[in-house]
PDB file of C-alpha atoms in Angstrom:
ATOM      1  CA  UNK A   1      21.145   3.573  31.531  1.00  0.00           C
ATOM      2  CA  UNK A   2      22.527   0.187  31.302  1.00  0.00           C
ATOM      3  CA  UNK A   3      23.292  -2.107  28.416  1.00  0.00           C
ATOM      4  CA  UNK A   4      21.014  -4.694  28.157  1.00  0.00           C
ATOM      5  CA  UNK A   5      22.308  -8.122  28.342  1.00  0.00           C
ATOM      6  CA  UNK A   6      21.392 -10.814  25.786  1.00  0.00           C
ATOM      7  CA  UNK A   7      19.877 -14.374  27.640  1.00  0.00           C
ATOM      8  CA  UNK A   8      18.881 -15.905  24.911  1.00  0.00           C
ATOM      9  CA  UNK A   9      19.177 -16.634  20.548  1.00  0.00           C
ATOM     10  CA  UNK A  10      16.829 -18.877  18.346  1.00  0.00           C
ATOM     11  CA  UNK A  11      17.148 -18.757  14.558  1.00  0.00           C
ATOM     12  CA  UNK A  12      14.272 -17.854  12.738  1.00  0.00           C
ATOM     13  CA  UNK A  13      13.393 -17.353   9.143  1.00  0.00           C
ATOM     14  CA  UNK A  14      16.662 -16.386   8.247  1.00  0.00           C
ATOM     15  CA  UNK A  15      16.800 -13.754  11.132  1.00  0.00           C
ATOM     16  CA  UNK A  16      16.826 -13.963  15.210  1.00  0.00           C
ATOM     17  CA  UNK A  17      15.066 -13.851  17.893  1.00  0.00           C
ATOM     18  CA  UNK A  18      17.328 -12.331  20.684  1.00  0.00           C
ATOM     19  CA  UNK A  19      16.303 -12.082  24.194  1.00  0.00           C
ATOM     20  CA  UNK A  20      17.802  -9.159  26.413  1.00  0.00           C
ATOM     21  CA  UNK A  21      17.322  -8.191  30.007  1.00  0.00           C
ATOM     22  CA  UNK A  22      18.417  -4.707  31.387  1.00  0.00           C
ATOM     23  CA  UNK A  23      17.702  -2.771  34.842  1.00  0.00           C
ATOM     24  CA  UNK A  24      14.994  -0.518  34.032  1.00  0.00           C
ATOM     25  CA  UNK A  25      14.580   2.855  35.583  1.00  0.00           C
ATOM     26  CA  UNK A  26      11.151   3.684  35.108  1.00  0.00           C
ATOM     27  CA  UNK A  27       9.885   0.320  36.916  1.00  0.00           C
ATOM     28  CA  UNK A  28      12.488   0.113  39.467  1.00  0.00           C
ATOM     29  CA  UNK A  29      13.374  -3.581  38.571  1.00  0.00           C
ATOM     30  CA  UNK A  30      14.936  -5.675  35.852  1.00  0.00           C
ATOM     31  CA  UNK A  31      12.848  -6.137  32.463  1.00  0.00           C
ATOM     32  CA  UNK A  32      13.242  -8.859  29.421  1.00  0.00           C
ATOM     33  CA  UNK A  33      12.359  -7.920  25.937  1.00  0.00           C
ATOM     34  CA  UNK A  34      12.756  -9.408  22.861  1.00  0.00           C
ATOM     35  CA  UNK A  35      14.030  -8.216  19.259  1.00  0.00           C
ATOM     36  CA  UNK A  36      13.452  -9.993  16.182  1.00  0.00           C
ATOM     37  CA  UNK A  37      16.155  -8.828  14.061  1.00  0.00           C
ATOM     38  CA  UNK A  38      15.408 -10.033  10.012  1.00  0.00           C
ATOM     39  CA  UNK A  39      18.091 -11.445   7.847  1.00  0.00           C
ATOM     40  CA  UNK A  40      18.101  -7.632   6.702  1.00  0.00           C
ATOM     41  CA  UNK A  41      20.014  -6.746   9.979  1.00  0.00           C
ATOM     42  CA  UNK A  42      22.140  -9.777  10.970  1.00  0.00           C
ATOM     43  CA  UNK A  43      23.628  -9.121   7.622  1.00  0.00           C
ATOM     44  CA  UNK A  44      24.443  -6.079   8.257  1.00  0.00           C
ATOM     45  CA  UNK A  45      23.035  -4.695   5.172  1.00  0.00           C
ATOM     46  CA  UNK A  46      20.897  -2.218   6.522  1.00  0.00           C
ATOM     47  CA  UNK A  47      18.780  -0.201   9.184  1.00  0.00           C
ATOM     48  CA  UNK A  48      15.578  -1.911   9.143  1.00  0.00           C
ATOM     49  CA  UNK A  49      12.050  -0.055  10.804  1.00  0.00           C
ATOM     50  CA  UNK A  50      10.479  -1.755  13.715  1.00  0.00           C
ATOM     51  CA  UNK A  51       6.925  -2.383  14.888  1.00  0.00           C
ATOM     52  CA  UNK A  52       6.461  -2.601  18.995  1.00  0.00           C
ATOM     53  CA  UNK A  53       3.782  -5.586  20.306  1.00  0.00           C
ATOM     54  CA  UNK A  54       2.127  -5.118  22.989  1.00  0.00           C
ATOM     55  CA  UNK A  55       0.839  -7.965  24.914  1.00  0.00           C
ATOM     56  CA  UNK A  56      -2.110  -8.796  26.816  1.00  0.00           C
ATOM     57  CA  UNK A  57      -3.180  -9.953  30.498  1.00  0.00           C
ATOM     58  CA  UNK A  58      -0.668 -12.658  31.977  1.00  0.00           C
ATOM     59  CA  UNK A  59       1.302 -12.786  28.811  1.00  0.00           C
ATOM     60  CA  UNK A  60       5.557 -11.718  28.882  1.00  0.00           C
ATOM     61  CA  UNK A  61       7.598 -10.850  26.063  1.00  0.00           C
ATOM     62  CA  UNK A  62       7.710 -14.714  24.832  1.00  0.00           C
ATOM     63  CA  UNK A  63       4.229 -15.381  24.476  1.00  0.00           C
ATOM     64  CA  UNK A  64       4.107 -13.296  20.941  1.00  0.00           C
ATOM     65  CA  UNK A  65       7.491 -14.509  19.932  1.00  0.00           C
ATOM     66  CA  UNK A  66       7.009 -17.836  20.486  1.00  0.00           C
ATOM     67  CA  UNK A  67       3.087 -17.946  19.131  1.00  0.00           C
ATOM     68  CA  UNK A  68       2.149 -15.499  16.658  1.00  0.00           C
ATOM     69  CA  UNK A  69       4.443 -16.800  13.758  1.00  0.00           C
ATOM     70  CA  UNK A  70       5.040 -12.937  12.821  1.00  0.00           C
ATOM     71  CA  UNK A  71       8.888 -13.408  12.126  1.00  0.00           C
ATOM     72  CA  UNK A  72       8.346 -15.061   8.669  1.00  0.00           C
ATOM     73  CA  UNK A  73       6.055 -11.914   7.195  1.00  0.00           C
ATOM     74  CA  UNK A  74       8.808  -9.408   9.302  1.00  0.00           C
ATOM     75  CA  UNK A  75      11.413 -11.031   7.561  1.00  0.00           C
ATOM     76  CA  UNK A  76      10.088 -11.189   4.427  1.00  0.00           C
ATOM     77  CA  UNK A  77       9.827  -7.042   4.618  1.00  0.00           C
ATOM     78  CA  UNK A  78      12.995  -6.455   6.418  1.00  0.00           C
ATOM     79  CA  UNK A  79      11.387  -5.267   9.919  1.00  0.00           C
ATOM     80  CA  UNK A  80      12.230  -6.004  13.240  1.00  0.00           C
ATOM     81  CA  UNK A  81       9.904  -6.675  15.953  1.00  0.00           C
ATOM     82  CA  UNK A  82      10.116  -5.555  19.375  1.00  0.00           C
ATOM     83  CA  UNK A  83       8.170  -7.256  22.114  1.00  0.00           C
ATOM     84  CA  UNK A  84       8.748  -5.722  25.556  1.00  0.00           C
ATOM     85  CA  UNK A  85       6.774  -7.375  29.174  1.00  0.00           C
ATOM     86  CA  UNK A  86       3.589  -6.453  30.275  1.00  0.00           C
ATOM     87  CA  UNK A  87       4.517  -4.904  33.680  1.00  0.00           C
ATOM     88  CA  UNK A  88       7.109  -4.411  36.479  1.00  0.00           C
ATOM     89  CA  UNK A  89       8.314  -8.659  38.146  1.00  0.00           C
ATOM     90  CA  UNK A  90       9.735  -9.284  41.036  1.00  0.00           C
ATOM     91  CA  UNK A  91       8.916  -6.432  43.302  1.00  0.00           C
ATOM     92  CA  UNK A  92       7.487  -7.533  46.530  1.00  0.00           C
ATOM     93  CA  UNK A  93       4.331  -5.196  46.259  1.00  0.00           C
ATOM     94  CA  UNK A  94       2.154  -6.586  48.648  1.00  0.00           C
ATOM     95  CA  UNK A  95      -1.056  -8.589  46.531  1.00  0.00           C
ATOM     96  CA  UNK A  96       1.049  -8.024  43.449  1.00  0.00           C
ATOM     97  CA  UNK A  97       0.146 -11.275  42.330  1.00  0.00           C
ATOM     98  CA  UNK A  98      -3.349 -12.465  44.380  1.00  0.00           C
ATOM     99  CA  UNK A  99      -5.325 -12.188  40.670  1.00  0.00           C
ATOM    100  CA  UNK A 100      -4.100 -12.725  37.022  1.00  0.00           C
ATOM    101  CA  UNK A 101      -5.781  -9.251  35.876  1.00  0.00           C
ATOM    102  CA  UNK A 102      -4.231  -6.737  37.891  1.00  0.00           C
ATOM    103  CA  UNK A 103      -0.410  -6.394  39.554  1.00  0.00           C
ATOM    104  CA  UNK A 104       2.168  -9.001  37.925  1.00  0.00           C
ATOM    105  CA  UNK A 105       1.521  -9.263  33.771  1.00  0.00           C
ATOM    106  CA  UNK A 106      -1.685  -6.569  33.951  1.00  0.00           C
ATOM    107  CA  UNK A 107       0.107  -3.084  33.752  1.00  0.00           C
ATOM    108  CA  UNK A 108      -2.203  -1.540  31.513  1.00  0.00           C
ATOM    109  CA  UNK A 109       0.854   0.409  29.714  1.00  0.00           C
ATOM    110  CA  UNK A 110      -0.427   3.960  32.114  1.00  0.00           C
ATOM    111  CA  UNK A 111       1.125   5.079  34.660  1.00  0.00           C
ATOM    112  CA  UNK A 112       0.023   4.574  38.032  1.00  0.00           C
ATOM    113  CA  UNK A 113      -0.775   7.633  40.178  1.00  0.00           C
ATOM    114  CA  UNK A 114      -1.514   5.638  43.402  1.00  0.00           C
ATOM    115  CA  UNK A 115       1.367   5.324  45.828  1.00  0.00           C
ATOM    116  CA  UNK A 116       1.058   1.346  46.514  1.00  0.00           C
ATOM    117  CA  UNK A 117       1.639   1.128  42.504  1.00  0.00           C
ATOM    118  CA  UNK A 118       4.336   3.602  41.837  1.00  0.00           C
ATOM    119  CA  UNK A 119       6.313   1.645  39.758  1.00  0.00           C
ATOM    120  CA  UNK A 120       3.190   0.238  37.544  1.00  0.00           C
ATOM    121  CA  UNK A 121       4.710   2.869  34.720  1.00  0.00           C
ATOM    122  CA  UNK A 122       4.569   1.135  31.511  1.00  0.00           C
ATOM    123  CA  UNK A 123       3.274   3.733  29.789  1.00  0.00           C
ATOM    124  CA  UNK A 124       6.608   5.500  30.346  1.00  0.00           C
ATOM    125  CA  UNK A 125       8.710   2.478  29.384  1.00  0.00           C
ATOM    126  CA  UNK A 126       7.092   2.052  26.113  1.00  0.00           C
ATOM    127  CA  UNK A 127       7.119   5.347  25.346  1.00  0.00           C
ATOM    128  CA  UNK A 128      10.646   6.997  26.712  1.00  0.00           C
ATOM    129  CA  UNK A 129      12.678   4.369  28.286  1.00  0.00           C
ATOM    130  CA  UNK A 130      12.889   1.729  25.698  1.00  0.00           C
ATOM    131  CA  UNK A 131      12.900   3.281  22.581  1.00  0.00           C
ATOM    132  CA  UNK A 132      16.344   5.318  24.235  1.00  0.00           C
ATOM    133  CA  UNK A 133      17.361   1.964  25.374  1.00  0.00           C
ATOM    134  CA  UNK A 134      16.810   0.755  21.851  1.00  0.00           C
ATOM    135  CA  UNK A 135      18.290   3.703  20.215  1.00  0.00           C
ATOM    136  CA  UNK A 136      21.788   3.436  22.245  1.00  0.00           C
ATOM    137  CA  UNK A 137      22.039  -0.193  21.900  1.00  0.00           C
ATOM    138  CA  UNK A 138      20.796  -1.396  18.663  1.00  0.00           C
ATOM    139  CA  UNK A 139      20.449   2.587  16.865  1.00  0.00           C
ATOM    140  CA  UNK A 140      23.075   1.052  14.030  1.00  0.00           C
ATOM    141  CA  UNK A 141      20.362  -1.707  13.198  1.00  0.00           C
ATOM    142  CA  UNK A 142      16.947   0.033  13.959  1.00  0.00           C
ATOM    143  CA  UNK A 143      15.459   3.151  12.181  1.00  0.00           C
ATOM    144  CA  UNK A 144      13.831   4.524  15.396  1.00  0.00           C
ATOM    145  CA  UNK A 145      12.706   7.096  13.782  1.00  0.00           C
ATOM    146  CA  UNK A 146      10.251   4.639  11.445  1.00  0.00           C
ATOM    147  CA  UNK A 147       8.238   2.836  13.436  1.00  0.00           C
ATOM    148  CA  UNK A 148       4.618   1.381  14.314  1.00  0.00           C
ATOM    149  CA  UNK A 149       3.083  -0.036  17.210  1.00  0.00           C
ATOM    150  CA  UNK A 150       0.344  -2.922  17.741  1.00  0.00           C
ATOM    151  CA  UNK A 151      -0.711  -5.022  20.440  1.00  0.00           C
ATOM    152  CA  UNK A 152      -3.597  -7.640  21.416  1.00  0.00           C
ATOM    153  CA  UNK A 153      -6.332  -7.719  24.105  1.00  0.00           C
ATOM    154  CA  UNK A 154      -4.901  -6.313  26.882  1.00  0.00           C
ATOM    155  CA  UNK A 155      -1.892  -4.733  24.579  1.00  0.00           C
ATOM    156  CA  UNK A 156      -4.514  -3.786  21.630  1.00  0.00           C
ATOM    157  CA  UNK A 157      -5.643  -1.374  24.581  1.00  0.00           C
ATOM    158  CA  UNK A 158      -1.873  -0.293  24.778  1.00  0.00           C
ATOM    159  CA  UNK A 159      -1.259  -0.363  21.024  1.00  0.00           C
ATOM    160  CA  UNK A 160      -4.280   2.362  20.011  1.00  0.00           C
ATOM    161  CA  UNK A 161      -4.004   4.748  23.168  1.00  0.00           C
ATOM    162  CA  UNK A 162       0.252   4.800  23.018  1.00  0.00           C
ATOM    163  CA  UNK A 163      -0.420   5.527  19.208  1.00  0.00           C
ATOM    164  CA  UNK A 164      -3.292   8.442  20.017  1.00  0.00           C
ATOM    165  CA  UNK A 165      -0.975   9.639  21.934  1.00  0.00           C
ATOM    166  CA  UNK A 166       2.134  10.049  20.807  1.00  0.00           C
ATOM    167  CA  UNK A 167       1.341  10.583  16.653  1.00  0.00           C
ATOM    168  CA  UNK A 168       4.832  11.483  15.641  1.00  0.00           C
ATOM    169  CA  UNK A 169       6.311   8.392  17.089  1.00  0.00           C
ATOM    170  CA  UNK A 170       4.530   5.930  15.408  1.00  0.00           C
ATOM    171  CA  UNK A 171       3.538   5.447  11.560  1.00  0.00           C
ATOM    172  CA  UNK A 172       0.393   3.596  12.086  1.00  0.00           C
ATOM    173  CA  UNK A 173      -1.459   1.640  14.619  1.00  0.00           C
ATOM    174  CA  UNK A 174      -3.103  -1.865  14.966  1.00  0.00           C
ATOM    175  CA  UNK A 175      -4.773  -4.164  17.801  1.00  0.00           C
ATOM    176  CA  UNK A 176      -6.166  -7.442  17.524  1.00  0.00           C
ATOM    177  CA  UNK A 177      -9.000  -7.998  20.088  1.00  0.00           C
ATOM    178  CA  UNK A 178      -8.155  -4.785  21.756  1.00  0.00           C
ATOM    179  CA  UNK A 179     -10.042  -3.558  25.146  1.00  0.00           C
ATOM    180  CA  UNK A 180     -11.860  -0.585  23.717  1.00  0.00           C
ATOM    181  CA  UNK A 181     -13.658   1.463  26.126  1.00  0.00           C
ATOM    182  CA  UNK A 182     -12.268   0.559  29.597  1.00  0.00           C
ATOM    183  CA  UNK A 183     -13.846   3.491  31.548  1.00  0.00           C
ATOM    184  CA  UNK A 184     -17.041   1.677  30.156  1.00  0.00           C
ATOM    185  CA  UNK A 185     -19.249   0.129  33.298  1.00  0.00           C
ATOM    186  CA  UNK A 186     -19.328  -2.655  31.369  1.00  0.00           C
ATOM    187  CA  UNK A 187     -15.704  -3.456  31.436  1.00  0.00           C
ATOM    188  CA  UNK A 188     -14.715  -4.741  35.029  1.00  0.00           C
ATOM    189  CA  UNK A 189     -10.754  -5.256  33.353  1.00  0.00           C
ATOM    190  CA  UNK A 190     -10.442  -1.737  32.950  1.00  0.00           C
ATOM    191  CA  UNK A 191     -12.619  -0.798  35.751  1.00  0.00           C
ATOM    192  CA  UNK A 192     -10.643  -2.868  37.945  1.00  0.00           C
ATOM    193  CA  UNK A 193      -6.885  -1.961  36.937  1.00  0.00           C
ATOM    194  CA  UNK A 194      -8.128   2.212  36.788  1.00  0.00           C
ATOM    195  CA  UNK A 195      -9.620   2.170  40.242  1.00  0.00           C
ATOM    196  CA  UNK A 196      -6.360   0.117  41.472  1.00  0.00           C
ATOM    197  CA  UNK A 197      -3.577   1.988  39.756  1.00  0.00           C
ATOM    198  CA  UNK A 198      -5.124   5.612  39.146  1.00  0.00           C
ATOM    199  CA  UNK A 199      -7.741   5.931  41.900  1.00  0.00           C
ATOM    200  CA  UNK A 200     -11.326   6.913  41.639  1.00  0.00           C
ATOM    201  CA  UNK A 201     -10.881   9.521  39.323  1.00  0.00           C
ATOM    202  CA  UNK A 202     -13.050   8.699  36.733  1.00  0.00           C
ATOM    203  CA  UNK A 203     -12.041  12.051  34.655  1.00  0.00           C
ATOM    204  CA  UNK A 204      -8.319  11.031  34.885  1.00  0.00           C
ATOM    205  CA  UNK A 205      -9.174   7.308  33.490  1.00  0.00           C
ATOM    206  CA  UNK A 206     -10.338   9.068  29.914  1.00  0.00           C
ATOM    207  CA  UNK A 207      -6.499   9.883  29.344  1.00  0.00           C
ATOM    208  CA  UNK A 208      -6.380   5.881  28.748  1.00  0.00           C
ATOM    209  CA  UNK A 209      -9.573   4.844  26.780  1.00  0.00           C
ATOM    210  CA  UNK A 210      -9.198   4.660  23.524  1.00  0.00           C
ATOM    211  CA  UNK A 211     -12.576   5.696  22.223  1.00  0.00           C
ATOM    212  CA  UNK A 212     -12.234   9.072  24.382  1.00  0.00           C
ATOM    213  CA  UNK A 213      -8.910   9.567  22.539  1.00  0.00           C
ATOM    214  CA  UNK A 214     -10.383   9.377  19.204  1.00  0.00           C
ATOM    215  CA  UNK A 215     -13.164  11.409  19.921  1.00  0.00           C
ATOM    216  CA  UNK A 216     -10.548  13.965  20.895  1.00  0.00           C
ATOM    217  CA  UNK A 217      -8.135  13.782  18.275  1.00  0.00           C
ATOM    218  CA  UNK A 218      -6.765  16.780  16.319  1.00  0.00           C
ATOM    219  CA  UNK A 219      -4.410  16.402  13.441  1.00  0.00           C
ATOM    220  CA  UNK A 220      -4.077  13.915  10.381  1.00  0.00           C
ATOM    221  CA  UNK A 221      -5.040  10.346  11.521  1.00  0.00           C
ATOM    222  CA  UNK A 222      -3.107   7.593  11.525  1.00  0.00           C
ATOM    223  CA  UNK A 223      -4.008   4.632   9.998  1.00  0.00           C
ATOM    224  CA  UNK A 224      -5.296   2.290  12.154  1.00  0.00           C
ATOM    225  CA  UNK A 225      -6.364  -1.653  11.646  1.00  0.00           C
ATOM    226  CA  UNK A 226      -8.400  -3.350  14.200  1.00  0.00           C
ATOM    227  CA  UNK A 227      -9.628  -7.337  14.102  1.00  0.00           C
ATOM    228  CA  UNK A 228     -11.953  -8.838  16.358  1.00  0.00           C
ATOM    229  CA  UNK A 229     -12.982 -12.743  16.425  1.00  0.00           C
ATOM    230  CA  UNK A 230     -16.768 -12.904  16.564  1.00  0.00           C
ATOM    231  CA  UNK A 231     -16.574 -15.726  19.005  1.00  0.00           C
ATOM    232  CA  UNK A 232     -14.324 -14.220  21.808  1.00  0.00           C
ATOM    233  CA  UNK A 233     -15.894 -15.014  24.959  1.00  0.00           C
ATOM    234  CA  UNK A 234     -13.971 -11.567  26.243  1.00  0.00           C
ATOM    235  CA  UNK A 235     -16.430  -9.550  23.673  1.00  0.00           C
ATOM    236  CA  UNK A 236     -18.597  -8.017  26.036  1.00  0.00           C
ATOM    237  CA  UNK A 237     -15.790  -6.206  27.749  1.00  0.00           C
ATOM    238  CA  UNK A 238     -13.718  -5.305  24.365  1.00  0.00           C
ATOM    239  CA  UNK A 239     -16.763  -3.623  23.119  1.00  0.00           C
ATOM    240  CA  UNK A 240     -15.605  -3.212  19.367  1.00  0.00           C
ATOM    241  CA  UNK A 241     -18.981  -1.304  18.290  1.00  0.00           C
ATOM    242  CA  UNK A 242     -18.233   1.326  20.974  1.00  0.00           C
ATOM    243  CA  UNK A 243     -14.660   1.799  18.999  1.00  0.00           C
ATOM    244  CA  UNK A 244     -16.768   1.771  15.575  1.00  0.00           C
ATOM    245  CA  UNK A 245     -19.278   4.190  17.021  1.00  0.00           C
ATOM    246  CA  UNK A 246     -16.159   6.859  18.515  1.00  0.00           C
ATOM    247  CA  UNK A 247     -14.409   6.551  15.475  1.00  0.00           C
ATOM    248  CA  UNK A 248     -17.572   7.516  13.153  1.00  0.00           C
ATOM    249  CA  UNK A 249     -18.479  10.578  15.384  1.00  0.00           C
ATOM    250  CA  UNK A 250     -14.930  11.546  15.199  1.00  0.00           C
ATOM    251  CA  UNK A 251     -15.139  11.137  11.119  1.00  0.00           C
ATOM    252  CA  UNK A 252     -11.771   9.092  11.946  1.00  0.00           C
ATOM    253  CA  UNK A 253     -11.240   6.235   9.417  1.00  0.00           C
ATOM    254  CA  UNK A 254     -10.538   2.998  10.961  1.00  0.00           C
ATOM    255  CA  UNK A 255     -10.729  -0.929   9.455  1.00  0.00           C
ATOM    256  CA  UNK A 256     -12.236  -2.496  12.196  1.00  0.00           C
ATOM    257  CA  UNK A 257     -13.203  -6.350  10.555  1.00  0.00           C
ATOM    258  CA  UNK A 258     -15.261  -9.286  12.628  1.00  0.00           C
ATOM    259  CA  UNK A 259     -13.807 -12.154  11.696  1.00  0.00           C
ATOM    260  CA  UNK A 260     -16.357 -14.946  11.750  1.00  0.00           C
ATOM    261  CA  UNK A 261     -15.795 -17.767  14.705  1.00  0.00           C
ATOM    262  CA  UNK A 262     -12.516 -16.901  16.073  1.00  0.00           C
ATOM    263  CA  UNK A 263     -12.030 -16.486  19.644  1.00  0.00           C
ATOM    264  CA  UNK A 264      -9.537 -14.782  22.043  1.00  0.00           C
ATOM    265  CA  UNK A 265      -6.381 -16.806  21.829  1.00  0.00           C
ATOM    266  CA  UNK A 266      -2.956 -17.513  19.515  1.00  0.00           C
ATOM    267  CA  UNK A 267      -5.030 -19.557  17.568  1.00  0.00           C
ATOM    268  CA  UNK A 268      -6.417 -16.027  16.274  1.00  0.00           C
ATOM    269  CA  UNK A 269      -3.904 -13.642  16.114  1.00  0.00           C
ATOM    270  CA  UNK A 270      -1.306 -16.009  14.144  1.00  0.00           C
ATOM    271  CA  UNK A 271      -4.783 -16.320  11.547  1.00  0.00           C
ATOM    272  CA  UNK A 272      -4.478 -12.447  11.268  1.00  0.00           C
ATOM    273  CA  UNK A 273      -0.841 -11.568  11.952  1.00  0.00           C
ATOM    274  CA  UNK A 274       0.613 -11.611   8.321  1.00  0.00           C
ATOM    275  CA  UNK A 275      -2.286  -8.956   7.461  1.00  0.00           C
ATOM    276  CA  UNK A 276      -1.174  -6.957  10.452  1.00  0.00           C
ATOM    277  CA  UNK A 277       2.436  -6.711   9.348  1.00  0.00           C
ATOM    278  CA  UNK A 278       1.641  -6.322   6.016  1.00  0.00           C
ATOM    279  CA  UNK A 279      -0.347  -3.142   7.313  1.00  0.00           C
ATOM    280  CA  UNK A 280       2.182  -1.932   8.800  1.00  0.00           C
ATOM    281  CA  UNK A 281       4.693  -3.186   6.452  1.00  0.00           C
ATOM    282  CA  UNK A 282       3.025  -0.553   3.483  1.00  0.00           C
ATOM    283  CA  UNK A 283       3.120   2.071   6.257  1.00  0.00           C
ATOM    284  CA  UNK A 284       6.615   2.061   7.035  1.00  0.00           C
ATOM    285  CA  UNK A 285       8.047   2.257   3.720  1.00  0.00           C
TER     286      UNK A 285
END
């Protein structure tokens, strides 16, 4: 595994935002993410916990950083924040790029089965490759071992199924705007990326929807915070009640709030973000 080099450094509420780049194994090309360190860390004072965002559609590891207004809430709890890309760049695949929702900045965080997308495995970087990469770079600063993940859209999708999945990882779970029942027919995103990167399969999708992984889960629950803007023109295909309506047959407890005329954008997740880390923030302690 190699070190990841830093590109960037911006100042931030006492703490930094510091951009890497490292050759990633699981995607076969090189990757950017970015770490918020909070004044916690650059002082060296202590190991801090960390909360992973996941993006959505289109976005990279800059659009959260540079948007959301998070570092002044992570460094006011001593957290770092860890926002990796959205998919593989850069790799030639043929059509890669011919439509924002699928290929370049739509991987979906699963890993892709068919042969055309073999290196559409973000499931497998969020989950193995950069936490290790994390762990032998930055393991003196970062607490690993106390973490949370959240994402929006797109990376709310990524956020509640990486967290279903992988319970002991993670202390708790949030998404704002997340896509909720992709397998749904009434979901063309997820219909669209499942059929493309995992075949026709519909059995094989339900490892990836996050309403068929609450139905199924076994064990304590994690906490789990969900906000959805009333006015999202996306809110057909995010299907929130569907999430509401797994979770209650499941008798898993979830905070799932509509938030009155917000829509789909930055605009709405830096309204909500402080609540989100504060979540989180109570979690990790």
């Amino acid at each position: 595994m190699s070190a990841p080099v830093q590109i960037s450094a911006n100042k931030h509420f006492g703490g930094y935002n510091r951009r890497f780049r490292h050759k990633s194994t699981s995607l076969g090309c090189e990757m950017t993410f970015t770490i918020y360190f909070p004044p916690a860390v650059e002082a060296q004072a202590k190991k801090v916990p960390l909360i992973y965002y996941l993006s959505g559609l289109t976005c990279t590891d800059e659009n959260f950083i540079q948007k959301s207004g998070a570092q002044q809430k992570a460094s006011e709890f001593g957290i770092a924040l860890v926002a990796p890309d959205t998919s593989p760049r850069g790799l030639g695949v043929p059509g890669e790029a011919d439509s924002w929702d699928f290929g370049v900045g739509a991987g979906f965080y699963i890993n892709a089965t068919v042969e055309k997308w073999k290196n559409w495995r973000m499931y497998e970087y969020i989950t193995e490759e950069l936490p290790a990469l994390l762990s032998s770079n930055f393991g003196d600063k970062i607490d690993l071992g106390t973490a949370a993940v959240m994402g929006h859209s797109m990376g709310g999708h990524g956020a509640i199924t990486v967290g279903l999945k992988n319970p002991g990882k993670f202390r708790s779970i949030s998404a704002l705007a997340p896509i909720c029942n992709p397998t749904s027919l009434e979901c063309p995103w997820g219909t669209k990326a499942f059929t493309g990167y995992l075949g026709d399969n519909r059995e094989a999708w339900k490892e990836h929807d996050s309403c068929e992984l609450i139905r199924r889960h076994k064990g304590p629950p994690l906490p789990l915070l969900v906000d959805q803007g009333s006015a999202d023109n996306f809110l057909s295909q995010l299907q929130p009640e569907s999430l509401e309506v797994a979770a209650k047959d499941a008798q898993y407890p979830i905070q799932l709030r509509m938030q009155e005329g917000y829509d789909h954008s930055y605009f709405f997740i830096s309204s909500f973000i402080d609540d989100h880390i504060e979540f989180h923030a109570k979690h990790l302690k």
